[in-house]
Amino acid sequence: MSQAPITDRPALDPLPTDGPPPKPKRMRFDWQKLRDPKTLIIVAVVLVIGYLSLVPLLYLLWGTFFDSTGLTGAAFERAYGTTGLGELVYNSMIFATGATLVSVVMGTLLAFLTERTDVPLKRLIFAGSLIPLIIPGILYTIAWIFLASPRIGLINRWLEPFFGPGTFDVFTLTGMIVVQGMDNAPLVFLLMVAAFRSMDPSLEESALMSGASLPHVFRKVTLPLAKPALFAAFLIMAVKNIEAFETPALLGMPKGIWVFTSRIWRVLSQHPADYGQAGAYSISLLLITSVGIYFQTRYSRRGKQFQTVTGKGFRPRPMPLGRFRGVIGGALLFYFFIAIVLPAFILLYMSTQPFYQVPSFETMTNLSLDNYRYVFDHSQTMRAFRNSFILGIGSATLVMFGTAVASWLVVRSKLPGRWMVDNLAFVPLVIPGLVLGVALLFVYLRFPIAIYGTMWILLISYVTRYMPYGMRYASTSMYQIGGELEESAQVSGASWWQTFRRINLPLLVPGLVAGWIYIVMTSVRELSSSILLYSPGNEVLAVMIFEQYENGQFTELAALGTLLIGSLVILVYAAQRLGANIGVKS
């Protein structure tokens, strides 16, 4: 074997001498990289996320604390001098806490019985628990007005021979709490099902074999193990309930029960609108929701203390309910009858009546489809349908594409400060919908380009509001993709855009489709920010239903709501089928 000549070896660096140390090389910025499509796309996404997250908040603070004379607190004096801070905070806290307790208790019990016991009709319970997710909150609240109103409520008419007139009154703080709690129980059910499904049952089985009763096992073993998911569900529901608008507006305002969101809407709907006062309420609401998000984030870091899924294999075995199995199954069917069947029935019944009457055998002879014909013949209603679905599909598509690029930047790249993009995308989560609407009003009423009064401001609102959810869906999916695939494509000569489009996007499709469906469903039913930002000609369905309720068009809004629910079911089914046919196939 011949050896390479010594002269072919690479030259070694000279040994350091006693002279002055060499000067460090200056880093030169490569301006050519700015023309690279990868750089342009990433910079555009970062700028858009930063603009959407920070600019409305800065304008909200400026418009609330500054006027033509400079720094002032006059907006807070007007806000809390009118109604009183104590009453507003008390109503808001009682409503949010009570509705949270109702939704967490109902959702957790349903999830526990479905996943950890041998309760009958499990598939029916699982499907029935998720149905209220498809019904928009404003329709669910209106349905309960016609079920539990003291004068015209169907349930009160049934109970009148036994307890007298007006047994239930939905227009009270208790009524608001129960309706809002039942509307949000499916979200808690979804969170807790995942926690119970992944929990090692060996501790529960050991307790049962030691002679402990099922309620004792649930209280002493199951609940402590599910504490992180339970606490997360409690805080998420608390934030969601304190920013709720539909229930306080429809049930609380007629009896003068004010919370922050209904008060914001009132000061902006009167003439002249007081934007400073709305800003003062919005900042107070923002501080309360920020505290909830802070504690939720801080507590989630302690989740490792409650890990029960380890490398040890396990097979979940349902706990027997014994002689109570039939009773509990009957109680669950009664709950679904009250929480789902009755609201859906009253909406469907109202949509077939010429005017609202309490259901009876006589009124059942008046069934007709005239209200559905009215919906299709009314140009304003059809325009609202078109606007809602254009905005829902458009905002979902923009959010999922933008957050897919942003998640690549956060998860894959090594750029310094990439964590800031993730945090900026998370900021709108602490902004309630009504507060976001007020903040966008502050921005675009002063904007030189006429965006206020067009559909663009609604699109900006939806994209801003649902960006945190899109980021969570996209980044979770991006973490599951190994970096070797990208490296192989780059070694083969593919550009960044080709790699992202041909490798990453197909692998991200399941997560992106799930996020897209969630954003479409929630944006089509969105009311809180839309009711502040819409203008005549740009109405959306939720605003249309709200206005029809205020105008007394109950049967028409029931027909419109029924068509909306049917359209959402078809859209979700089509999106799932489409998602199954694109992307990577096994």
XYZ file of C-alpha atoms in Angstrom:
586
model
C 0.000 0.000 0.000
C 1.484 3.323 -1.029
C 1.401 6.224 1.343
C 0.389 9.740 0.370
C 3.315 12.149 0.203
C 3.703 14.429 3.164
C 3.354 17.474 0.920
C -0.323 16.522 0.152
C -1.409 16.798 3.789
C -3.376 19.908 4.777
C -1.281 22.622 6.257
C -1.581 22.978 10.022
C -2.300 26.295 11.705
C 0.843 27.981 12.946
C 1.492 27.751 16.660
C 0.632 30.853 18.675
C 3.494 33.240 19.136
C 4.123 35.907 21.661
C 2.734 38.637 19.381
C -0.693 40.359 19.660
C -3.739 38.021 19.437
C -5.417 37.868 16.036
C -8.490 40.060 15.605
C -11.809 38.185 15.469
C -13.340 37.954 12.041
C -16.260 40.303 11.472
C -19.571 38.665 10.703
C -20.900 39.956 7.430
C -24.628 40.004 6.828
C -25.509 38.302 3.587
C -28.075 40.641 2.011
C -28.612 38.135 -0.773
C -30.425 35.908 1.728
C -33.215 38.469 1.972
C -34.233 37.556 -1.566
C -34.500 33.905 -0.641
C -38.196 32.748 -0.674
C -37.622 30.950 2.640
C -36.497 34.173 4.322
C -39.303 36.218 2.771
C -42.009 33.754 3.854
C -40.658 33.427 7.412
C -40.250 37.196 7.845
C -43.771 37.809 6.513
C -45.290 35.238 8.909
C -43.387 36.650 11.916
C -44.416 40.233 11.072
C -48.079 39.253 10.628
C -48.152 37.325 13.937
C -46.485 40.210 15.779
C -48.852 42.749 14.232
C -52.000 40.764 14.985
C -50.945 40.038 18.574
C -49.541 43.342 19.773
C -50.969 46.246 17.787
C -54.626 45.884 18.963
C -53.498 45.638 22.603
C -51.297 48.735 22.319
C -54.127 50.721 20.726
C -56.528 49.514 23.429
C -54.199 50.765 26.179
C -53.567 54.058 24.396
C -57.241 54.727 23.698
C -58.201 53.966 27.313
C -55.509 55.833 29.225
C -54.875 58.792 26.877
C -57.116 61.487 25.460
C -56.535 64.938 23.983
C -55.287 66.215 27.383
C -52.784 63.388 27.920
C -52.714 60.577 30.499
C -56.066 60.230 32.250
C -58.172 57.788 34.250
C -61.485 59.374 33.314
C -62.584 56.286 31.383
C -62.328 54.133 34.546
C -64.200 56.773 36.585
C -67.065 56.742 34.061
C -67.034 52.940 33.824
C -67.166 52.112 37.518
C -69.024 55.215 38.626
C -72.087 54.192 36.617
C -72.781 50.622 37.650
C -70.316 50.069 40.444
C -67.239 47.894 40.399
C -68.461 45.642 43.206
C -71.689 44.616 41.485
C -69.958 44.010 38.164
C -67.129 41.930 39.655
C -69.543 39.989 41.891
C -71.884 39.040 39.032
C -68.989 38.148 36.726
C -67.224 35.998 39.325
C -70.370 34.193 40.493
C -71.437 33.519 36.893
C -67.986 32.308 35.767
C -67.351 30.188 38.884
C -70.821 28.625 38.948
C -70.859 27.822 35.216
C -67.346 26.378 35.505
C -68.358 24.104 38.374
C -71.427 22.879 36.463
C -69.472 22.140 33.264
C -66.511 20.513 35.074
C -68.709 18.282 37.264
C -70.920 17.173 34.358
C -68.059 16.690 31.875
C -65.874 14.824 34.381
C -68.650 12.480 35.518
C -69.611 11.665 31.920
C -65.967 10.987 30.996
C -65.369 8.851 34.111
C -68.462 6.729 33.560
C -67.655 6.278 29.855
C -63.981 5.391 30.227
C -63.606 3.772 33.638
C -66.829 1.879 34.359
C -69.083 -0.693 32.674
C -71.966 1.789 32.283
C -74.398 0.690 29.510
C -74.797 2.514 26.154
C -71.231 3.833 26.081
C -71.246 4.716 22.381
C -74.509 6.616 22.759
C -73.129 8.514 25.765
C -69.936 9.394 23.880
C -71.796 10.652 20.800
C -74.449 12.454 22.849
C -71.827 14.247 24.933
C -70.357 15.848 21.809
C -73.582 16.962 20.076
C -73.785 20.369 21.887
C -70.419 21.251 20.292
C -72.219 21.578 16.946
C -75.056 23.740 18.319
C -73.983 27.416 18.443
C -74.109 28.912 21.926
C -76.659 31.573 20.973
C -79.081 28.909 19.655
C -78.609 26.780 22.774
C -79.408 29.791 24.981
C -82.486 30.738 22.920
C -83.720 27.132 23.093
C -83.529 27.265 26.884
C -85.510 30.513 26.937
C -88.395 28.636 25.296
C -87.957 25.717 27.679
C -87.602 27.494 31.053
C -89.103 30.954 30.604
C -91.627 31.652 33.432
C -94.334 32.644 30.909
C -93.828 30.522 27.789
C -91.416 27.785 28.880
C -92.373 24.257 27.891
C -90.961 22.693 31.096
C -92.863 25.186 33.260
C -96.097 24.291 31.457
C -95.471 20.623 32.191
C -94.813 21.313 35.886
C -97.590 23.890 36.357
C -100.267 21.346 37.520
C -97.916 20.140 40.274
C -95.957 23.210 41.432
C -97.874 26.179 40.055
C -96.810 28.647 37.335
C -93.191 29.686 36.806
C -91.367 26.832 38.586
C -88.150 27.659 36.752
C -86.921 31.119 35.756
C -84.068 31.052 33.263
C -83.687 34.860 33.494
C -81.725 34.672 36.752
C -78.086 34.278 37.708
C -78.786 30.608 38.493
C -80.413 30.114 35.089
C -77.407 31.735 33.376
C -75.031 29.438 35.284
C -76.898 26.226 34.429
C -77.331 27.027 30.712
C -73.722 28.151 30.262
C -72.448 25.146 32.241
C -74.388 22.619 30.140
C -73.234 24.330 26.930
C -69.545 23.951 27.900
C -69.728 20.466 29.452
C -68.722 18.734 26.138
C -65.356 20.563 26.137
C -64.612 19.275 29.649
C -65.748 15.804 28.541
C -63.185 15.810 25.701
C -60.364 16.916 28.026
C -61.178 14.397 30.749
C -61.783 11.459 28.372
C -58.168 11.710 27.219
C -56.934 11.853 30.830
C -58.998 8.873 32.020
C -58.163 6.804 28.918
C -54.396 7.072 29.473
C -54.521 6.456 33.239
C -53.061 3.212 34.623
C -56.011 1.418 36.345
C -53.842 -0.725 38.648
C -54.289 1.643 41.615
C -58.088 1.664 41.238
C -58.162 -2.127 40.906
C -56.023 -2.480 44.028
C -58.387 -0.221 45.975
C -61.455 -2.167 44.813
C -59.832 -5.491 45.724
C -59.074 -4.054 49.179
C -62.780 -3.499 49.741
C -63.148 0.211 48.917
C -66.467 1.319 47.421
C -66.658 2.859 43.959
C -67.428 6.414 45.215
C -64.494 6.117 47.645
C -62.150 4.969 44.828
C -63.346 7.819 42.611
C -62.748 10.409 45.358
C -59.494 9.077 46.809
C -57.716 7.525 43.778
C -59.153 8.615 40.427
C -59.624 12.330 41.076
C -56.132 12.885 42.596
C -54.536 11.136 39.578
C -56.585 13.264 37.190
C -55.780 16.465 39.076
C -53.644 18.134 36.315
C -56.296 17.584 33.621
C -59.023 18.587 36.071
C -57.261 21.790 37.037
C -56.551 22.628 33.380
C -60.213 22.036 32.506
C -61.319 24.229 35.420
C -59.120 27.165 34.393
C -59.940 26.879 30.689
C -63.645 26.848 31.483
C -63.258 29.766 33.930
C -61.611 31.904 31.245
C -64.154 30.797 28.638
C -67.108 31.528 30.920
C -65.917 34.936 32.038
C -65.600 36.037 28.396
C -68.975 34.533 27.413
C -71.366 36.972 25.821
C -74.448 35.144 24.487
C -75.821 33.866 27.809
C -75.356 37.100 29.834
C -76.782 39.173 26.964
C -79.915 37.074 26.400
C -80.630 35.934 29.972
C -79.003 38.549 32.217
C -79.664 41.907 30.565
C -83.506 41.642 30.568
C -83.361 41.445 34.401
C -80.499 43.927 34.834
C -77.865 41.295 35.722
C -74.720 42.858 34.310
C -71.360 41.200 33.756
C -68.285 42.651 32.038
C -69.142 41.437 28.531
C -72.765 42.584 28.526
C -71.703 45.969 29.946
C -69.098 46.428 27.180
C -71.719 45.724 24.542
C -74.192 48.131 26.136
C -71.814 51.140 26.251
C -70.870 50.544 22.603
C -74.441 50.028 21.372
C -75.773 53.251 22.873
C -75.459 56.602 21.072
C -72.899 58.091 21.241
C -70.694 55.069 21.857
C -68.224 55.498 24.737
C -65.049 53.746 23.522
C -63.019 54.837 26.569
C -65.503 53.268 28.967
C -65.567 50.066 26.899
C -61.763 50.060 26.999
C -61.806 50.350 30.812
C -64.123 47.328 31.115
C -62.026 45.455 28.533
C -58.749 46.014 30.399
C -60.335 44.795 33.642
C -61.611 41.682 31.879
C -58.218 41.176 30.216
C -56.444 41.266 33.592
C -58.803 38.637 35.049
C -58.368 36.254 32.099
C -54.577 36.790 32.138
C -54.440 35.692 35.789
C -56.343 32.502 34.904
C -54.045 31.711 31.968
C -50.967 32.383 34.140
C -52.052 29.889 36.805
C -53.020 27.317 34.173
C -49.576 27.563 32.515
C -47.775 27.449 35.852
C -49.697 24.435 37.099
C -49.281 22.489 33.844
C -45.489 22.468 34.445
C -46.093 20.258 37.475
C -47.787 17.595 35.374
C -44.805 15.242 35.727
C -45.745 14.646 39.379
C -48.943 12.923 38.229
C -47.585 10.706 35.431
C -49.273 7.310 35.468
C -48.417 6.148 31.954
C -44.962 4.563 32.072
C -43.073 1.938 30.148
C -45.032 -0.715 32.012
C -47.827 -2.115 29.846
C -51.409 -2.081 31.046
C -54.848 -2.921 29.760
C -57.665 -0.737 31.117
C -60.449 -2.799 32.655
C -63.790 -1.096 33.431
C -64.836 -1.001 37.065
C -68.158 -2.757 37.735
C -71.089 -0.557 38.808
C -72.906 -3.530 40.266
C -76.575 -3.110 41.052
C -76.403 0.633 40.299
C -75.526 0.013 36.623
C -79.113 0.307 35.411
C -79.912 3.301 37.648
C -76.851 5.238 36.466
C -77.622 4.363 32.838
C -81.164 5.704 33.307
C -79.882 8.872 34.967
C -77.565 9.499 32.002
C -80.409 9.066 29.523
C -82.480 11.553 31.533
C -79.570 14.041 31.448
C -79.257 13.731 27.665
C -83.007 14.179 27.322
C -82.836 17.455 29.284
C -79.538 18.798 27.949
C -79.741 17.766 24.281
C -83.066 16.308 23.132
C -85.317 19.065 24.538
C -83.259 22.036 23.170
C -82.938 20.359 19.750
C -86.659 19.491 19.712
C -87.810 23.006 20.633
C -85.666 24.547 17.865
C -86.949 22.082 15.275
C -90.539 22.546 16.461
C -90.326 26.352 16.370
C -88.936 26.249 12.830
C -92.161 24.575 11.607
C -94.668 26.942 13.286
C -96.189 30.174 11.868
C -95.646 31.787 15.293
C -94.446 30.433 18.616
C -96.942 28.466 20.688
C -96.231 26.043 23.493
C -96.106 22.550 21.906
C -99.344 20.578 22.098
C -101.238 18.047 20.003
C -103.208 20.911 18.445
C -100.143 22.925 17.379
C -98.608 19.814 15.831
C -101.243 20.111 13.082
C -99.812 23.493 12.036
C -96.469 22.154 10.808
C -95.165 23.857 7.664
C -91.916 24.716 5.894
C -92.740 28.403 5.372
C -89.925 29.561 7.673
C -87.388 27.625 5.590
C -88.792 29.236 2.428
C -88.422 32.614 4.132
C -84.759 31.872 4.850
C -84.028 30.973 1.231
C -86.061 33.871 -0.191
C -84.601 36.509 2.143
C -81.519 38.027 0.525
C -80.074 39.346 3.809
C -80.193 35.889 5.375
C -78.531 34.210 2.425
C -75.869 36.936 2.415
C -75.194 36.214 6.089
C -74.866 32.520 5.245
C -72.372 33.305 2.492
C -70.397 35.753 4.651
C -70.146 33.344 7.591
C -68.828 30.446 5.544
C -66.461 32.627 3.478
C -65.032 34.093 6.694
C -64.914 30.723 8.462
C -63.215 28.863 5.621
C -60.929 31.809 4.783
C -59.774 32.431 8.351
C -59.241 28.705 9.007
C -57.151 28.314 5.835
C -55.025 31.407 6.555
C -54.496 30.449 10.201
C -53.479 26.863 9.488
C -51.074 27.780 6.652
C -49.479 30.625 8.614
C -49.122 28.618 11.805
C -47.684 25.659 9.834
C -44.814 27.915 8.690
C -44.495 29.438 12.174
C -44.397 25.996 13.803
C -41.554 24.991 11.423
C -39.696 28.110 12.539
C -40.225 27.290 16.227
C -39.676 23.516 16.098
C -37.175 22.973 13.270
C -35.070 26.077 12.858
C -32.167 27.177 15.050
C -32.832 30.883 14.676
C -32.294 32.899 17.872
C -35.488 34.297 19.364
C -37.745 31.707 17.713
C -39.456 31.125 21.085
C -40.796 34.659 20.808
C -42.877 33.682 17.756
C -44.559 30.934 19.791
C -45.293 33.334 22.657
C -46.624 36.049 20.321
C -48.980 33.561 18.672
C -50.255 32.608 22.146
C -51.051 36.207 23.213
C -54.563 36.436 21.649
C -55.670 33.471 23.787
C -55.915 35.745 26.829
C -57.974 38.333 24.900
C -61.744 37.725 25.194
C -63.639 38.060 21.925
C -65.478 41.215 22.961
C -62.209 42.816 24.151
C -60.583 41.949 20.828
C -63.483 43.624 19.063
C -62.986 46.797 21.137
C -59.222 46.739 20.473
C -59.740 46.377 16.726
C -62.193 49.270 16.817
C -59.468 51.421 18.403
C -57.052 50.418 15.605
C -59.174 50.605 12.478
C -61.266 53.650 13.337
C -57.950 55.559 13.054
C -56.507 53.512 10.209
C -55.893 55.472 6.975
C -57.204 52.618 4.798
C -60.964 51.994 5.039
C -61.008 48.539 6.664
C -63.683 49.255 9.268
C -67.081 48.661 7.720
C -65.826 45.866 5.437
C -65.494 42.107 5.816
C -61.717 42.502 6.108
C -61.985 43.626 9.739
C -64.019 40.502 10.555
C -61.405 38.351 8.801
C -58.615 40.045 10.796
C -60.581 39.472 13.988
C -61.147 35.763 13.281
C -57.529 35.153 12.233
C -56.260 36.911 15.377
C -58.642 35.139 17.712
C -58.051 31.609 16.418
C -54.307 31.888 15.763
C -53.371 30.345 19.180
C -55.487 27.274 18.464
C -53.973 26.852 14.989
C -50.475 27.180 16.468
C -51.157 24.444 19.001
C -52.498 22.050 16.321
C -49.618 22.777 13.896
C -46.745 22.674 16.416
C -48.029 19.441 17.987
C -48.022 17.803 14.557
C -44.614 19.271 13.669
C -43.046 17.750 16.802
C -44.103 14.299 15.564
C -42.163 14.595 12.273
C -38.527 13.519 12.337
C -35.887 15.887 10.926
C -34.239 13.116 8.858
C -36.836 13.479 6.091
C -36.031 17.155 5.587
C -32.281 16.477 5.654
C -32.662 13.745 3.004
C -34.613 16.101 0.756
C -32.067 18.878 1.173
C -29.166 16.494 0.438
C -31.003 15.523 -2.757
C -31.024 19.183 -3.816
C -34.552 20.230 -2.862
C -35.093 23.862 -1.907
C -36.687 24.876 1.429
C -40.029 25.584 -0.206
C -39.987 22.256 -2.086
C -39.136 20.421 1.145
C -41.852 22.225 3.096
C -44.469 21.698 0.388
C -43.623 18.106 -0.582
C -42.448 16.675 2.759
C -43.766 18.650 5.726
C -47.232 19.699 4.562
C -48.411 16.171 3.560
C -47.219 14.813 6.910
C -48.929 17.673 8.753
C -52.281 17.148 7.015
C -54.066 15.215 9.839
C -53.236 17.882 12.431
C -53.921 20.755 10.036
C -57.316 19.319 9.006
C -58.299 18.845 12.675
C -57.357 22.464 13.423
C -59.123 23.666 10.263
C -62.369 21.911 11.241
C -62.250 23.323 14.772
C -61.652 26.887 13.545
C -64.409 26.703 10.902
C -66.925 25.410 13.455
C -66.104 28.032 16.072
C -65.768 30.978 13.676
C -69.107 30.297 11.929
C -70.853 30.465 15.350
C -68.731 33.397 16.637
C -70.752 36.330 17.999
C -68.804 38.278 20.631
C -66.368 40.151 18.371
C -68.606 40.040 15.263
C -71.386 41.993 16.941
C -69.014 44.957 17.449
C -67.276 44.831 14.073
C -69.991 44.019 11.535
C -71.678 46.662 9.422
C -74.876 46.604 7.322
C -74.270 44.342 4.342
C -71.568 42.363 6.159
C -73.719 40.518 8.681
C -72.788 37.005 9.738
C -75.143 34.252 10.874
C -74.629 34.656 14.638
C -75.349 38.402 14.403
C -78.370 37.703 12.199
C -79.794 35.244 14.766
C -79.157 37.743 17.594
C -80.991 40.510 15.690
C -83.889 38.228 14.780
C -84.283 37.330 18.456
C -84.359 41.013 19.424
C -86.961 41.643 16.681
C -89.163 38.769 17.871
C -88.648 36.620 14.732
C -88.410 33.425 16.767
C -89.659 30.934 14.198
C -87.464 32.374 11.420
C -84.334 32.245 13.591
C -85.159 28.629 14.527
C -85.268 27.695 10.832
C -82.026 29.586 10.206
C -80.363 27.880 13.181
C -81.503 24.431 12.071
C -80.031 25.029 8.609
C -76.811 26.310 10.200
C -76.420 23.159 12.319
C -77.118 20.949 9.290
C -74.570 22.869 7.183
C -71.894 22.502 9.881
C -72.472 18.746 10.091
C -72.121 18.401 6.287
C -69.018 20.639 6.208
C -67.269 18.730 9.013
C -68.059 15.389 7.359
C -66.774 16.605 3.972
C -63.577 17.985 5.539
C -62.884 14.709 7.319
C -63.395 12.748 4.097
C -61.184 15.172 2.178
C -58.476 14.994 4.854
C -58.503 11.206 4.671
C -57.898 11.298 0.915
C -54.997 13.757 0.864
C -51.680 13.707 2.612
C -49.650 10.595 3.305
C -51.389 7.253 2.867
C -50.241 4.039 4.455
